[in-house]
């Protein structure tokens, strides 16, 4: 099956292209398009073409930036299209391409290492849905969600990638340096918290309450810190996700 990628050398497009190849999609069945960036990451077996050539593939991934769309010459007809763009809602895309079977997917920054979580939405049949699932599974976990409101919320949540852990790291680093720790020690300590503890939480999102209860149960150093952090931290996260969701919705207007 021919798969086209409009924007094949970008962050998202290249993650998809290279990971699909690594997982067995034949290079000769990939029809790729970009503008001027190096194509060296791909092998010689892939097919490069313009937007019209990508449009002729059986399944088409749109991974250009929203402001670069629509691309002249691109017309998918009635084919299956997976759009990764923000701003371009299903309604806007359907207005341009009324016959196409269109879904929207929202990956995150972990796509190149196969650790994205990619929710998607669209009114397609079971066969198309299975194909969408197969394509998205190349970059990590995927789920079909009920509507674009959920996709907007998830753009704010999983779409943020490492942004909130980075914000927490920055806050901890600032505090540690202001307190007087040497730079090297502050960085090592914060990295242990943000990166070193992440594998411990992996697969345990259903148990975070119980894990926090264990920390609180010691009634010690960390429990005192947790008590001071709440409810401010929860409120800050809720405010952040509300603002980000509103932005995602506004961008689609
Ligand atoms: N990055 C993320 O974490 C993330 C998360 C969620 C959603 N998204 C969405 O994913 C999409 C891509 O984002 P990105 O970060 O991957 O962007 P990016 O790195 O800037 O890549 C954009 C790609 O589009 C290509 N392109 C631009 N105009 C083109 C045209 N007329 N014809 C063919 N190719 C063209 C670029 O080629 P040249 O480099 O040759 O110009 C490049 O390969 C965006 O719509 C964004 O909203 C991204």
GROMACS .gro file of C-alpha atoms and ligand atoms in nm:
model
  301
    1UNK     CA    1   0.000   0.000   0.000
    2UNK     CA    2   0.135   0.343  -0.099
    3UNK     CA    3   0.164   0.591   0.187
    4UNK     CA    4   0.231   0.957   0.118
    5UNK     CA    5   0.381   1.207   0.363
    6UNK     CA    6   0.339   1.579   0.294
    7UNK     CA    7   0.617   1.725   0.510
    8UNK     CA    8   0.835   1.414   0.530
    9UNK     CA    9   1.151   1.578   0.669
   10UNK     CA   10   0.990   1.761   0.959
   11UNK     CA   11   0.991   1.657   1.323
   12UNK     CA   12   0.665   1.462   1.301
   13UNK     CA   13   0.680   1.355   0.935
   14UNK     CA   14   1.031   1.215   0.957
   15UNK     CA   15   0.955   1.032   1.282
   16UNK     CA   16   0.662   0.863   1.108
   17UNK     CA   17   0.850   0.790   0.785
   18UNK     CA   18   1.158   0.641   0.946
   19UNK     CA   19   0.970   0.442   1.207
   20UNK     CA   20   0.727   0.300   0.949
   21UNK     CA   21   1.025   0.184   0.742
   22UNK     CA   22   1.195   0.038   1.052
   23UNK     CA   23   0.875  -0.155   1.120
   24UNK     CA   24   0.855  -0.306   0.776
   25UNK     CA   25   0.672  -0.057   0.551
   26UNK     CA   26   0.846  -0.100   0.212
   27UNK     CA   27   1.057   0.204   0.121
   28UNK     CA   28   0.927   0.187  -0.236
   29UNK     CA   29   0.571   0.226  -0.101
   30UNK     CA   30   0.651   0.563   0.060
   31UNK     CA   31   0.585   0.875  -0.149
   32UNK     CA   32   0.747   1.170   0.026
   33UNK     CA   33   0.745   1.545  -0.017
   34UNK     CA   34   0.924   1.840   0.143
   35UNK     CA   35   1.058   2.176   0.028
   36UNK     CA   36   1.429   2.227   0.087
   37UNK     CA   37   1.552   2.038   0.395
   38UNK     CA   38   1.803   1.754   0.359
   39UNK     CA   39   1.651   1.419   0.265
   40UNK     CA   40   1.957   1.226   0.379
   41UNK     CA   41   1.784   1.054   0.673
   42UNK     CA   42   1.593   0.837   0.424
   43UNK     CA   43   1.733   0.553   0.215
   44UNK     CA   44   1.755   0.558  -0.163
   45UNK     CA   45   1.449   0.335  -0.199
   46UNK     CA   46   1.181   0.591  -0.109
   47UNK     CA   47   1.000   0.789  -0.379
   48UNK     CA   48   1.023   1.169  -0.368
   49UNK     CA   49   0.759   1.375  -0.541
   50UNK     CA   50   0.547   1.688  -0.527
   51UNK     CA   51   0.218   1.743  -0.348
   52UNK     CA   52   0.024   1.593  -0.637
   53UNK     CA   53   0.229   1.273  -0.620
   54UNK     CA   54   0.169   1.246  -0.244
   55UNK     CA   55  -0.206   1.300  -0.307
   56UNK     CA   56  -0.216   0.987  -0.522
   57UNK     CA   57  -0.107   0.754  -0.239
   58UNK     CA   58  -0.375   0.534  -0.078
   59UNK     CA   59  -0.316   0.681   0.268
   60UNK     CA   60  -0.180   1.031   0.312
   61UNK     CA   61  -0.019   1.192   0.618
   62UNK     CA   62  -0.022   1.572   0.638
   63UNK     CA   63   0.268   1.683   0.859
   64UNK     CA   64   0.332   2.036   0.734
   65UNK     CA   65   0.287   2.331   0.969
   66UNK     CA   66  -0.066   2.473   0.972
   67UNK     CA   67   0.048   2.804   0.822
   68UNK     CA   68   0.199   2.617   0.523
   69UNK     CA   69  -0.135   2.455   0.440
   70UNK     CA   70  -0.310   2.417   0.197
   71UNK     CA   71  -0.022   2.320  -0.032
   72UNK     CA   72  -0.075   2.397  -0.403
   73UNK     CA   73  -0.135   2.079  -0.603
   74UNK     CA   74  -0.247   1.875  -0.303
   75UNK     CA   75  -0.585   1.708  -0.355
   76UNK     CA   76  -0.651   1.372  -0.189
   77UNK     CA   77  -0.983   1.305  -0.366
   78UNK     CA   78  -1.164   1.034  -0.169
   79UNK     CA   79  -0.852   0.886  -0.004
   80UNK     CA   80  -0.771   0.831   0.363
   81UNK     CA   81  -0.600   1.138   0.510
   82UNK     CA   82  -0.438   1.159   0.855
   83UNK     CA   83  -0.376   1.523   0.941
   84UNK     CA   84  -0.136   1.603   1.225
   85UNK     CA   85  -0.193   1.978   1.199
   86UNK     CA   86  -0.329   2.199   1.473
   87UNK     CA   87  -0.574   2.473   1.362
   88UNK     CA   88  -0.709   2.270   1.071
   89UNK     CA   89  -1.027   2.121   1.219
   90UNK     CA   90  -1.214   1.833   1.057
   91UNK     CA   91  -1.478   2.080   0.937
   92UNK     CA   92  -1.220   2.304   0.770
   93UNK     CA   93  -1.048   2.007   0.607
   94UNK     CA   94  -1.381   1.860   0.490
   95UNK     CA   95  -1.471   2.193   0.333
   96UNK     CA   96  -1.154   2.173   0.122
   97UNK     CA   97  -1.175   1.800   0.046
   98UNK     CA   98  -1.540   1.689   0.082
   99UNK     CA   99  -1.485   1.339  -0.057
  100UNK     CA  100  -1.179   1.251   0.153
  101UNK     CA  101  -1.191   1.018   0.455
  102UNK     CA  102  -1.020   1.247   0.706
  103UNK     CA  103  -0.894   1.195   1.060
  104UNK     CA  104  -0.693   1.426   1.285
  105UNK     CA  105  -0.416   1.295   1.508
  106UNK     CA  106  -0.225   1.473   1.787
  107UNK     CA  107   0.124   1.332   1.848
  108UNK     CA  108   0.382   1.462   2.092
  109UNK     CA  109   0.754   1.525   2.099
  110UNK     CA  110   0.841   1.165   2.185
  111UNK     CA  111   0.740   1.044   1.836
  112UNK     CA  112   1.098   0.999   1.703
  113UNK     CA  113   1.178   0.753   1.984
  114UNK     CA  114   0.846   0.569   1.952
  115UNK     CA  115   0.710   0.704   2.282
  116UNK     CA  116   0.439   0.939   2.156
  117UNK     CA  117   0.086   0.905   2.280
  118UNK     CA  118  -0.129   0.992   1.979
  119UNK     CA  119  -0.504   1.036   2.021
  120UNK     CA  120  -0.701   1.072   1.700
  121UNK     CA  121  -1.055   1.154   1.586
  122UNK     CA  122  -1.255   1.113   1.267
  123UNK     CA  123  -1.562   0.952   1.119
  124UNK     CA  124  -1.412   0.657   0.935
  125UNK     CA  125  -1.507   0.291   0.907
  126UNK     CA  126  -1.346  -0.005   1.080
  127UNK     CA  127  -1.099  -0.080   0.799
  128UNK     CA  128  -0.971   0.279   0.787
  129UNK     CA  129  -0.961   0.293   1.168
  130UNK     CA  130  -0.743  -0.017   1.179
  131UNK     CA  131  -0.506   0.136   0.923
  132UNK     CA  132  -0.490   0.464   1.116
  133UNK     CA  133  -0.411   0.265   1.430
  134UNK     CA  134  -0.133   0.074   1.251
  135UNK     CA  135   0.028   0.394   1.116
  136UNK     CA  136   0.009   0.575   1.451
  137UNK     CA  137   0.136   0.273   1.646
  138UNK     CA  138   0.468   0.321   1.462
  139UNK     CA  139   0.539   0.622   1.688
  140UNK     CA  140   0.393   0.488   2.014
  141UNK     CA  141   0.055   0.442   2.179
  142UNK     CA  142  -0.265   0.559   2.009
  143UNK     CA  143  -0.634   0.584   2.088
  144UNK     CA  144  -0.940   0.693   1.896
  145UNK     CA  145  -1.125   0.960   2.097
  146UNK     CA  146  -1.487   1.070   2.081
  147UNK     CA  147  -1.464   1.422   1.939
  148UNK     CA  148  -1.244   1.724   1.871
  149UNK     CA  149  -1.313   1.868   2.218
  150UNK     CA  150  -1.126   1.568   2.357
  151UNK     CA  151  -0.854   1.616   2.097
  152UNK     CA  152  -0.816   1.984   2.200
  153UNK     CA  153  -0.784   1.884   2.564
  154UNK     CA  154  -0.528   1.617   2.474
  155UNK     CA  155  -0.335   1.868   2.261
  156UNK     CA  156  -0.297   2.057   2.588
  157UNK     CA  157  -0.214   1.747   2.792
  158UNK     CA  158  -0.018   1.477   2.606
  159UNK     CA  159   0.064   1.719   2.321
  160UNK     CA  160   0.277   1.920   2.564
  161UNK     CA  161   0.544   1.647   2.567
  162UNK     CA  162   0.822   1.734   2.809
  163UNK     CA  163   0.708   2.096   2.864
  164UNK     CA  164   0.564   2.059   3.216
  165UNK     CA  165   0.841   1.830   3.345
  166UNK     CA  166   1.084   2.092   3.205
  167UNK     CA  167   0.895   2.367   3.389
  168UNK     CA  168   0.915   2.170   3.713
  169UNK     CA  169   1.287   2.109   3.653
  170UNK     CA  170   1.340   2.481   3.601
  171UNK     CA  171   1.154   2.570   3.921
  172UNK     CA  172   1.356   2.316   4.121
  173UNK     CA  173   1.686   2.433   3.966
  174UNK     CA  174   1.608   2.798   4.041
  175UNK     CA  175   1.522   2.714   4.399
  176UNK     CA  176   1.828   2.494   4.452
  177UNK     CA  177   2.064   2.757   4.308
  178UNK     CA  178   1.899   3.037   4.506
  179UNK     CA  179   1.937   2.821   4.817
  180UNK     CA  180   2.311   2.803   4.744
  181UNK     CA  181   2.376   2.454   4.605
  182UNK     CA  182   2.667   2.430   4.357
  183UNK     CA  183   2.547   2.424   3.997
  184UNK     CA  184   2.665   2.067   3.928
  185UNK     CA  185   2.501   1.928   4.240
  186UNK     CA  186   2.174   2.114   4.171
  187UNK     CA  187   2.157   1.976   3.817
  188UNK     CA  188   2.234   1.619   3.928
  189UNK     CA  189   1.971   1.635   4.203
  190UNK     CA  190   1.698   1.773   3.976
  191UNK     CA  191   1.780   1.524   3.700
  192UNK     CA  192   1.745   1.241   3.952
  193UNK     CA  193   1.395   1.367   4.035
  194UNK     CA  194   1.270   1.443   3.684
  195UNK     CA  195   1.440   1.166   3.482
  196UNK     CA  196   1.563   0.909   3.732
  197UNK     CA  197   1.227   0.861   3.900
  198UNK     CA  198   1.024   0.841   3.575
  199UNK     CA  199   1.075   0.464   3.516
  200UNK     CA  200   0.948   0.400   3.868
  201UNK     CA  201   0.614   0.557   3.773
  202UNK     CA  202   0.589   0.389   3.432
  203UNK     CA  203   0.271   0.183   3.397
  204UNK     CA  204   0.148   0.303   3.737
  205UNK     CA  205  -0.079   0.595   3.648
  206UNK     CA  206  -0.365   0.410   3.818
  207UNK     CA  207  -0.164   0.401   4.139
  208UNK     CA  208  -0.031   0.756   4.179
  209UNK     CA  209  -0.272   0.826   4.467
  210UNK     CA  210  -0.148   0.519   4.653
  211UNK     CA  211   0.217   0.608   4.581
  212UNK     CA  212   0.163   0.957   4.726
  213UNK     CA  213  -0.012   0.803   5.027
  214UNK     CA  214   0.299   0.594   5.092
  215UNK     CA  215   0.517   0.909   5.083
  216UNK     CA  216   0.271   1.088   5.313
  217UNK     CA  217   0.258   0.786   5.544
  218UNK     CA  218   0.621   0.836   5.648
  219UNK     CA  219   0.518   1.174   5.794
  220UNK     CA  220   0.871   1.288   5.716
  221UNK     CA  221   1.061   1.525   5.489
  222UNK     CA  222   0.877   1.453   5.162
  223UNK     CA  223   0.537   1.446   5.333
  224UNK     CA  224   0.601   1.798   5.464
  225UNK     CA  225   0.690   1.912   5.113
  226UNK     CA  226   0.383   1.749   4.956
  227UNK     CA  227   0.155   1.915   5.210
  228UNK     CA  228   0.308   2.254   5.128
  229UNK     CA  229   0.278   2.195   4.750
  230UNK     CA  230  -0.093   2.113   4.762
  231UNK     CA  231  -0.340   2.251   4.666
  232UNK     CA  232  -0.136   2.513   4.480
  233UNK     CA  233   0.032   2.269   4.243
  234UNK     CA  234  -0.296   2.100   4.144
  235UNK     CA  235  -0.454   2.439   4.084
  236UNK     CA  236  -0.158   2.555   3.873
  237UNK     CA  237  -0.181   2.241   3.654
  238UNK     CA  238  -0.558   2.279   3.611
  239UNK     CA  239  -0.514   2.647   3.518
  240UNK     CA  240  -0.238   2.557   3.271
  241UNK     CA  241  -0.444   2.287   3.100
  242UNK     CA  242  -0.753   2.512   3.088
  243UNK     CA  243  -0.551   2.791   2.922
  244UNK     CA  244  -0.383   2.551   2.679
  245UNK     CA  245  -0.714   2.384   2.586
  246UNK     CA  246  -0.874   2.724   2.526
  247UNK     CA  247  -0.580   2.813   2.301
  248UNK     CA  248  -0.615   2.488   2.105
  249UNK     CA  249  -0.986   2.561   2.054
  250UNK     CA  250  -0.923   2.924   1.958
  251UNK     CA  251  -0.661   2.821   1.702
  252UNK     CA  252  -0.925   2.606   1.531
  253UNK     CA  253  -1.175   2.898   1.502
  254LIG     N1  254   0.626   1.885   1.688
  254LIG     C1  255   0.531   1.841   1.768
  254LIG     O1  256   0.556   1.794   1.882
  254LIG     C2  257   0.387   1.842   1.723
  254LIG     C3  258   0.287   1.799   1.812
  254LIG     C4  259   0.156   1.797   1.769
  254LIG     C5  260   0.123   1.840   1.639
  254LIG     N2  261   0.222   1.884   1.556
  254LIG     C6  262   0.182   1.927   1.420
  254LIG     O2  263   0.260   1.855   1.326
  254LIG     C7  264   0.282   1.935   1.211
  254LIG     C8  265   0.429   1.934   1.178
  254LIG     O3  266   0.503   1.989   1.284
  254LIG     P1  267   0.661   1.972   1.287
  254LIG     O4  268   0.707   2.017   1.420
  254LIG     O5  269   0.696   1.835   1.239
  254LIG     O6  270   0.701   2.080   1.173
  254LIG     P2  271   0.841   2.095   1.097
  254LIG     O7  272   0.950   2.024   1.169
  254LIG     O8  273   0.859   2.239   1.065
  254LIG     O9  274   0.818   2.016   0.959
  254LIG     C9  275   0.737   2.066   0.858
  254LIG    C10  276   0.761   1.983   0.733
  254LIG    O10  277   0.674   2.031   0.630
  254LIG    C11  278   0.752   2.048   0.511
  254LIG     N3  279   0.685   2.144   0.423
  254LIG    C12  280   0.654   2.274   0.445
  254LIG     N4  281   0.590   2.326   0.337
  254LIG    C13  282   0.582   2.224   0.247
  254LIG    C14  283   0.528   2.215   0.117
  254LIG     N5  284   0.470   2.321   0.056
  254LIG     N6  285   0.537   2.098   0.051
  254LIG    C15  286   0.596   1.990   0.109
  254LIG     N7  287   0.648   1.993   0.234
  254LIG    C16  288   0.641   2.109   0.299
  254LIG    C17  289   0.887   2.093   0.561
  254LIG    O11  290   0.984   2.077   0.460
  254LIG     P3  291   1.115   2.174   0.455
  254LIG    O12  292   1.183   2.158   0.588
  254LIG    O13  293   1.191   2.121   0.341
  254LIG    O14  294   1.061   2.314   0.437
  254LIG    C18  295   0.905   1.993   0.676
  254LIG    O15  296   0.942   1.868   0.623
  254LIG    C19  297   0.231   2.076   1.244
  254LIG    O16  298   0.110   2.097   1.175
  254LIG    C20  299   0.208   2.075   1.393
  254LIG    O17  300   0.094   2.152   1.427
  254LIG    C21  301   0.351   1.886   1.594
   0.00000   0.00000   0.00000
